[in-house]
PDB file of C-alpha atoms and ligand atoms in Angstrom:
ATOM      1  CA  MET A   1      52.548  21.678 -34.702  1.00 52.00           C
ATOM      2  CA  VAL A   2      49.407  22.162 -36.910  1.00 53.00           C
ATOM      3  CA  LYS A   3      47.673  18.910 -37.855  1.00 61.00           C
ATOM      4  CA  ASP A   4      46.753  18.483 -41.480  1.00 75.00           C
ATOM      5  CA  ASN A   5      43.239  17.635 -42.610  1.00 80.00           C
ATOM      6  CA  ASN A   6      44.093  13.918 -43.359  1.00 83.00           C
ATOM      7  CA  GLN A   7      45.628  13.386 -39.969  1.00 86.00           C
ATOM      8  CA  GLU A   8      42.452  14.865 -38.205  1.00 85.00           C
ATOM      9  CA  MET A   9      40.253  12.590 -40.306  1.00 86.00           C
ATOM     10  CA  ASN A  10      42.355   9.523 -39.477  1.00 88.00           C
ATOM     11  CA  GLU A  11      42.125  10.188 -35.766  1.00 87.00           C
ATOM     12  CA  LYS A  12      38.323  10.701 -35.983  1.00 87.00           C
ATOM     13  CA  ASN A  13      37.802   7.502 -37.789  1.00 88.00           C
ATOM     14  CA  THR A  14      39.932   5.590 -35.219  1.00 88.00           C
ATOM     15  CA  VAL A  15      37.824   6.995 -32.408  1.00 89.00           C
ATOM     16  CA  GLU A  16      34.609   6.185 -34.110  1.00 90.00           C
ATOM     17  CA  LYS A  17      35.885   2.537 -34.849  1.00 91.00           C
ATOM     18  CA  VAL A  18      36.808   2.128 -30.994  1.00 91.00           C
ATOM     19  CA  THR A  19      33.302   3.309 -30.025  1.00 92.00           C
ATOM     20  CA  LEU A  20      31.578   0.963 -32.585  1.00 93.00           C
ATOM     21  CA  VAL A  21      33.612  -1.967 -31.471  1.00 94.00           C
ATOM     22  CA  THR A  22      32.967  -1.286 -27.696  1.00 94.00           C
ATOM     23  CA  GLU A  23      29.222  -0.954 -28.326  1.00 95.00           C
ATOM     24  CA  ALA A  24      29.126  -4.176 -30.313  1.00 95.00           C
ATOM     25  CA  LEU A  25      30.979  -6.089 -27.565  1.00 96.00           C
ATOM     26  CA  GLU A  26      28.462  -4.660 -24.998  1.00 96.00           C
ATOM     27  CA  ILE A  27      25.645  -5.959 -27.160  1.00 96.00           C
ATOM     28  CA  ILE A  28      27.150  -9.412 -27.655  1.00 96.00           C
ATOM     29  CA  LYS A  29      27.745  -9.636 -23.710  1.00 96.00           C
ATOM     30  CA  GLY A  30      24.130  -8.676 -23.119  1.00 96.00           C
ATOM     31  CA  PHE A  31      23.045 -11.628 -25.493  1.00 96.00           C
ATOM     32  CA  ALA A  32      25.457 -13.959 -24.007  1.00 96.00           C
ATOM     33  CA  ASP A  33      24.263 -13.212 -20.337  1.00 96.00           C
ATOM     34  CA  GLY A  34      20.620 -13.668 -21.477  1.00 95.00           C
ATOM     35  CA  PHE A  35      21.280 -17.042 -23.225  1.00 95.00           C
ATOM     36  CA  ALA A  36      23.454 -18.274 -20.200  1.00 95.00           C
ATOM     37  CA  THR A  37      20.604 -17.592 -17.834  1.00 93.00           C
ATOM     38  CA  THR A  38      18.143 -19.473 -20.161  1.00 93.00           C
ATOM     39  CA  PHE A  39      20.635 -22.264 -20.625  1.00 92.00           C
ATOM     40  CA  LYS A  40      21.057 -22.665 -16.880  1.00 91.00           C
ATOM     41  CA  HIS A  41      17.416 -23.032 -16.338  1.00 89.00           C
ATOM     42  CA  LEU A  42      17.142 -25.737 -18.862  1.00 89.00           C
ATOM     43  CA  PHE A  43      18.961 -28.199 -16.557  1.00 88.00           C
ATOM     44  CA  ARG A  44      17.144 -27.054 -13.322  1.00 89.00           C
ATOM     45  CA  LYS A  45      14.721 -29.456 -11.699  1.00 89.00           C
ATOM     46  CA  PRO A  46      11.099 -28.017 -12.190  1.00 86.00           C
ATOM     47  CA  PHE A  47       9.617 -26.828  -8.840  1.00 85.00           C
ATOM     48  CA  THR A  48       5.780 -26.645  -8.747  1.00 89.00           C
ATOM     49  CA  GLU A  49       3.775 -25.546  -5.803  1.00 89.00           C
ATOM     50  CA  GLU A  50       0.279 -27.233  -5.886  1.00 93.00           C
ATOM     51  CA  TYR A  51      -2.297 -24.617  -5.024  1.00 92.00           C
ATOM     52  CA  PRO A  52      -4.549 -24.888  -3.118  1.00 91.00           C
ATOM     53  CA  GLU A  53      -3.087 -27.902  -1.516  1.00 94.00           C
ATOM     54  CA  TYR A  54       0.007 -25.908  -0.550  1.00 93.00           C
ATOM     55  CA  LYS A  55      -0.433 -22.370   0.408  1.00 91.00           C
ATOM     56  CA  ARG A  56       2.741 -20.381   0.438  1.00 89.00           C
ATOM     57  CA  PRO A  57       2.958 -18.222   3.681  1.00 90.00           C
ATOM     58  CA  LEU A  58       2.897 -14.691   2.557  1.00 92.00           C
ATOM     59  CA  PRO A  59       4.683 -11.755   4.430  1.00 93.00           C
ATOM     60  CA  GLU A  60       2.569  -9.898   7.101  1.00 90.00           C
ATOM     61  CA  ARG A  61       2.832  -6.797   4.801  1.00 91.00           C
ATOM     62  CA  ALA A  62       1.380  -8.530   1.829  1.00 94.00           C
ATOM     63  CA  ARG A  63      -1.579  -6.322   0.493  1.00 96.00           C
ATOM     64  CA  ALA A  64      -4.876  -8.244   0.086  1.00 96.00           C
ATOM     65  CA  ARG A  65      -8.107  -8.256   1.951  1.00 96.00           C
ATOM     66  CA  ILE A  66      -8.809  -5.136   4.018  1.00 97.00           C
ATOM     67  CA  ILE A  67     -10.003  -5.300   7.579  1.00 97.00           C
ATOM     68  CA  LEU A  68     -11.213  -2.624  10.152  1.00 98.00           C
ATOM     69  CA  THR A  69      -9.305  -3.192  13.385  1.00 97.00           C
ATOM     70  CA  ARG A  70      -9.992  -2.379  17.019  1.00 96.00           C
ATOM     71  CA  ASP A  71      -7.981  -0.601  19.766  1.00 93.00           C
ATOM     72  CA  PRO A  72      -6.456  -2.843  22.546  1.00 93.00           C
ATOM     73  CA  ASP A  73      -9.456  -1.828  24.751  1.00 91.00           C
ATOM     74  CA  GLY A  74     -11.946  -3.208  22.170  1.00 92.00           C
ATOM     75  CA  GLY A  75     -13.155   0.165  20.761  1.00 92.00           C
ATOM     76  CA  GLU A  76     -13.494   0.682  17.089  1.00 95.00           C
ATOM     77  CA  ARG A  77     -10.518   2.469  15.669  1.00 95.00           C
ATOM     78  CA  CYS A  78     -12.191   4.152  12.776  1.00 96.00           C
ATOM     79  CA  VAL A  79     -13.151   7.734  13.527  1.00 94.00           C
ATOM     80  CA  ALA A  80     -14.895   8.141  10.159  1.00 96.00           C
ATOM     81  CA  CYS A  81     -12.440  10.906   9.032  1.00 94.00           C
ATOM     82  CA  TYR A  82     -12.890   9.937   5.421  1.00 96.00           C
ATOM     83  CA  LEU A  83      -9.217  10.124   4.736  1.00 97.00           C
ATOM     84  CA  CYS A  84      -9.070   6.617   3.376  1.00 97.00           C
ATOM     85  CA  SER A  85     -12.066   7.408   1.116  1.00 97.00           C
ATOM     86  CA  ALA A  86     -10.423  10.619  -0.126  1.00 97.00           C
ATOM     87  CA  VAL A  87      -6.993   8.914  -0.904  1.00 97.00           C
ATOM     88  CA  CYS A  88      -8.492   5.952  -2.604  1.00 98.00           C
ATOM     89  CA  PRO A  89      -7.433   6.282  -6.259  1.00 97.00           C
ATOM     90  CA  VAL A  90     -10.398   4.221  -7.444  1.00 97.00           C
ATOM     91  CA  SER A  91     -13.018   5.563  -5.081  1.00 97.00           C
ATOM     92  CA  CYS A  92     -14.124   2.200  -3.763  1.00 97.00           C
ATOM     93  CA  ILE A  93     -14.442   3.268  -0.024  1.00 98.00           C
ATOM     94  CA  SER A  94     -17.594   4.984   1.291  1.00 97.00           C
ATOM     95  CA  MET A  95     -18.884   5.504   4.762  1.00 97.00           C
ATOM     96  CA  GLN A  96     -21.209   7.740   6.910  1.00 97.00           C
ATOM     97  CA  SER A  97     -19.881   9.262  10.155  1.00 96.00           C
ATOM     98  CA  ALA A  98     -21.735   9.435  13.345  1.00 95.00           C
ATOM     99  CA  GLU A  99     -20.925  10.640  16.752  1.00 92.00           C
ATOM    100  CA  LEU A 100     -21.164   9.032  20.315  1.00 89.00           C
ATOM    101  CA  LYS A 101     -22.489  10.976  23.321  1.00 86.00           C
ATOM    102  CA  ASP A 102     -18.860  11.648  24.348  1.00 79.00           C
ATOM    103  CA  GLY A 103     -18.067  13.136  20.954  1.00 78.00           C
ATOM    104  CA  ARG A 104     -16.238  10.158  19.752  1.00 83.00           C
ATOM    105  CA  ARG A 105     -16.797   9.649  16.016  1.00 90.00           C
ATOM    106  CA  TYR A 106     -17.324   6.417  14.413  1.00 95.00           C
ATOM    107  CA  ALA A 107     -18.548   4.923  11.112  1.00 97.00           C
ATOM    108  CA  ALA A 108     -22.274   4.425  11.117  1.00 97.00           C
ATOM    109  CA  TRP A 109     -21.687   2.307   8.006  1.00 98.00           C
ATOM    110  CA  PHE A 110     -18.691   1.598   6.147  1.00 98.00           C
ATOM    111  CA  ARG A 111     -18.355  -0.072   2.675  1.00 98.00           C
ATOM    112  CA  ILE A 112     -15.546  -1.200   0.453  1.00 98.00           C
ATOM    113  CA  ASN A 113     -16.177  -2.391  -3.012  1.00 97.00           C
ATOM    114  CA  PHE A 114     -13.458  -5.110  -3.526  1.00 96.00           C
ATOM    115  CA  GLY A 115     -14.517  -5.522  -7.161  1.00 95.00           C
ATOM    116  CA  ARG A 116     -12.738  -2.094  -7.813  1.00 95.00           C
ATOM    117  CA  CYS A 117      -9.974  -2.163  -5.074  1.00 97.00           C
ATOM    118  CA  ILE A 118      -6.464  -2.400  -6.578  1.00 97.00           C
ATOM    119  CA  TYR A 119      -4.875  -3.189  -3.200  1.00 97.00           C
ATOM    120  CA  CYS A 120      -2.547  -0.306  -3.513  1.00 97.00           C
ATOM    121  CA  GLY A 121      -2.421   0.272   0.395  1.00 96.00           C
ATOM    122  CA  LEU A 122      -2.905   4.043   0.221  1.00 97.00           C
ATOM    123  CA  CYS A 123      -5.946   3.901   2.534  1.00 97.00           C
ATOM    124  CA  GLU A 124      -3.796   2.086   5.155  1.00 97.00           C
ATOM    125  CA  GLU A 125      -1.139   4.872   4.773  1.00 96.00           C
ATOM    126  CA  ALA A 126      -3.503   7.601   5.142  1.00 97.00           C
ATOM    127  CA  CYS A 127      -5.358   6.297   8.225  1.00 96.00           C
ATOM    128  CA  PRO A 128      -4.439   8.236  11.296  1.00 92.00           C
ATOM    129  CA  THR A 129      -5.825   5.699  13.702  1.00 94.00           C
ATOM    130  CA  SER A 130      -4.477   2.604  12.073  1.00 95.00           C
ATOM    131  CA  ALA A 131      -7.969   1.255  11.652  1.00 97.00           C
ATOM    132  CA  ILE A 132      -7.890   0.176   8.161  1.00 97.00           C
ATOM    133  CA  GLN A 133      -5.332  -2.440   7.307  1.00 97.00           C
ATOM    134  CA  LEU A 134      -4.515  -4.637   4.397  1.00 97.00           C
ATOM    135  CA  THR A 135      -3.874  -8.431   5.231  1.00 96.00           C
ATOM    136  CA  PRO A 136      -2.215 -11.256   3.363  1.00 95.00           C
ATOM    137  CA  ASP A 137      -5.666 -12.931   2.789  1.00 94.00           C
ATOM    138  CA  PHE A 138      -6.071 -12.876  -0.948  1.00 93.00           C
ATOM    139  CA  GLU A 139      -8.624 -15.855  -1.340  1.00 93.00           C
ATOM    140  CA  MET A 140     -11.629 -13.659  -1.848  1.00 90.00           C
ATOM    141  CA  CYS A 141     -12.522 -14.222  -5.616  1.00 89.00           C
ATOM    142  CA  ARG A 142     -16.256 -14.611  -6.223  1.00 90.00           C
ATOM    143  CA  ARG A 143     -18.208 -15.187  -9.293  1.00 91.00           C
ATOM    144  CA  GLU A 144     -20.963 -12.840  -8.199  1.00 93.00           C
ATOM    145  CA  ILE A 145     -19.434  -9.370  -8.475  1.00 92.00           C
ATOM    146  CA  LEU A 146     -21.872  -7.700  -6.014  1.00 93.00           C
ATOM    147  CA  SER A 147     -20.713 -10.118  -3.229  1.00 95.00           C
ATOM    148  CA  LEU A 148     -17.357  -8.241  -3.390  1.00 96.00           C
ATOM    149  CA  VAL A 149     -19.055  -5.409  -1.760  1.00 97.00           C
ATOM    150  CA  TYR A 150     -18.121  -5.771   1.824  1.00 97.00           C
ATOM    151  CA  GLU A 151     -20.082  -3.955   4.719  1.00 97.00           C
ATOM    152  CA  LYS A 152     -18.829  -2.921   8.079  1.00 97.00           C
ATOM    153  CA  LYS A 153     -19.923  -6.178   9.732  1.00 97.00           C
ATOM    154  CA  GLU A 154     -17.681  -8.199   7.270  1.00 96.00           C
ATOM    155  CA  LEU A 155     -14.748  -5.701   7.637  1.00 97.00           C
ATOM    156  CA  LEU A 156     -14.687  -5.206  11.325  1.00 97.00           C
ATOM    157  CA  VAL A 157     -12.469  -7.716  13.309  1.00 97.00           C
ATOM    158  CA  ASP A 158     -11.955  -8.212  16.952  1.00 96.00           C
ATOM    159  CA  HIS A 159      -8.148  -7.467  17.076  1.00 95.00           C
ATOM    160  CA  GLY A 160      -5.676  -4.845  16.298  1.00 95.00           C
ATOM    161  CA  GLY A 161      -4.163  -6.376  13.290  1.00 94.00           C
ATOM    162  CA  LYS A 162      -0.492  -5.449  12.637  1.00 92.00           C
ATOM    163  CA  ASP A 163      -0.632  -2.622  15.152  1.00 88.00           C
ATOM    164  CA  LYS A 164      -1.798  -4.361  18.165  1.00 91.00           C
ATOM    165  CA  GLU A 165      -0.766  -1.967  20.975  1.00 91.00           C
ATOM    166  CA  TYR A 166      -1.529   1.291  19.194  1.00 91.00           C
ATOM    167  CA  ASN A 167      -4.468   3.307  20.751  1.00 90.00           C
ATOM    168  CA  PHE A 168      -5.158   6.600  18.960  1.00 86.00           C
ATOM    169  CA  TYR A 169      -7.319   7.972  21.815  1.00 79.00           C
ATOM    170  CA  GLN A 170      -4.417   7.579  24.275  1.00 79.00           C
ATOM    171  CA  TYR A 171      -2.427  10.123  22.259  1.00 74.00           C
ATOM    172  CA  ALA A 172      -4.883  12.410  20.506  1.00 73.00           C
ATOM    173  CA  GLY A 173      -7.993  14.310  21.276  1.00 61.00           C
ATOM    174  CA  VAL A 174      -7.774  13.620  25.094  1.00 64.00           C
ATOM    175  CA  VAL A 175      -8.180  15.965  27.979  1.00 68.00           C
ATOM    176  CA  THR A 176      -5.186  15.418  30.370  1.00 71.00           C
ATOM    177  CA  ASP A 177      -4.576  16.394  33.995  1.00 75.00           C
ATOM    178  CA  VAL A 178      -2.140  19.265  32.706  1.00 76.00           C
ATOM    179  CA  GLY A 179      -4.933  20.865  30.724  1.00 78.00           C
ATOM    180  CA  ASP A 180      -7.457  20.904  27.879  1.00 78.00           C
ATOM    181  CA  LYS A 181      -6.550  21.000  24.140  1.00 77.00           C
ATOM    182  CA  GLY A 182      -4.933  24.300  23.262  1.00 80.00           C
ATOM    183  CA  SER A 183      -3.897  25.069  26.895  1.00 81.00           C
ATOM    184  CA  HIS A 184      -0.452  23.724  26.708  1.00 78.00           C
ATOM    185  CA  ILE A 185       2.722  25.785  26.063  1.00 80.00           C
ATOM    186  CA  GLN A 186       2.855  27.079  22.505  1.00 82.00           C
ATOM    187  CA  GLU A 187      -0.285  25.175  21.604  1.00 82.00           C
ATOM    188  CA  GLU A 188      -2.849  26.866  19.563  1.00 85.00           C
ATOM    189  CA  LYS A 189      -6.479  26.791  20.619  1.00 83.00           C
ATOM    190  CA  PRO A 190      -8.422  24.039  18.441  1.00 80.00           C
ATOM    191  CA  VAL A 191     -10.315  25.342  15.541  1.00 80.00           C
ATOM    192  CA  ASN A 192     -14.126  25.294  15.972  1.00 80.00           C
ATOM    193  CA  ILE A 193     -14.923  23.727  12.668  1.00 74.00           C
ATOM    194  CA  LYS A 194     -18.667  24.556  13.186  1.00 75.00           C
ATOM    195  CA  SER A 195     -17.682  28.289  13.229  1.00 79.00           C
ATOM    196  CA  ASN A 196     -16.863  28.076   9.529  1.00 71.00           C
ATOM    197  CA  MET A 197     -20.308  27.039   8.648  1.00 68.00           C
ATOM    198  CA  PRO A 198     -22.289  29.463   6.593  1.00 62.00           C
TER     199      PRO A 198
HETATM  200  S1  SF4 B 201      -6.049  -0.544  -1.175  1.00 89.21           S
HETATM  201 FE1  SF4 B 201      -6.021   1.293  -2.607  1.00 89.21          FE
HETATM  202  S2  SF4 B 201      -7.641   0.879  -3.988  1.00 89.21           S
HETATM  203 FE2  SF4 B 201      -7.964  -0.500  -2.181  1.00 89.21          FE
HETATM  204  S3  SF4 B 201      -9.389   0.569  -0.791  1.00 89.21           S
HETATM  205 FE3  SF4 B 201      -7.319   1.041  -0.163  1.00 89.21          FE
HETATM  206  S4  SF4 B 201      -6.826   3.015  -1.367  1.00 89.21           S
HETATM  207 FE4  SF4 B 201      -8.549   2.016  -2.322  1.00 89.21          FE
HETATM  208  S1  SF4 B 202     -10.442   3.893   8.304  1.00 89.21           S
HETATM  209 FE1  SF4 B 202      -8.929   5.318   9.100  1.00 89.21          FE
HETATM  210  S2  SF4 B 202      -8.748   6.835   7.406  1.00 89.21           S
HETATM  211 FE2  SF4 B 202     -10.534   5.643   6.977  1.00 89.21          FE
HETATM  212  S3  SF4 B 202     -12.298   6.921   7.909  1.00 89.21           S
HETATM  213 FE3  SF4 B 202     -11.615   5.377   9.435  1.00 89.21          FE
HETATM  214  S4  SF4 B 202     -10.090   6.520  10.652  1.00 89.21           S
HETATM  215 FE4  SF4 B 202     -10.401   7.602   8.780  1.00 89.21          FE
END
């Protein structure tokens, strides 16, 4: 049966009306939910935490003051690889690498400008040795902006932070009884980075 034009128009109008009513109901429900939440809070007892008298314990993973941690054997974890510095979106980490007699690298100096740091945690993510870590200590505001530039002696701590047992040098870069680096099955010889120098 072929529908005439009037019938088609009527059906189209009906569908449009139903859609409009549905949308209107959804909007009204949204407003009602919002007002209900506000109304509920009008009768709640106010709850105020007096800071600094009361300091709310923050989760261990809260991101604030940055530290440089040590291995369980007391050695500095930082191998001055510059990864944290490279990944930092505001370029607030700088350092100078140096080498011990046994070839182990360390940071001769290490500096973080907390006046620029946005506590994003990317440096911690990038660090291969778990050296750099963010802590929940957020009370480091100062009036003097230059005092927010922390040197290595202020960053280096005497513990392993969140990763107490990890020891990078027990897993990487060590010569084992089985053989030197690159001598294991299917392992490629290490790249001599100095051979790429001009
Ligand atoms: S937390 Fe983010 S901004 Fe701060 S030093 Fe690390 S990478 Fe840079
Ligand atoms: S803190 Fe970690 S990422 Fe940054 S230079 Fe040291 S070892 Fe590399």
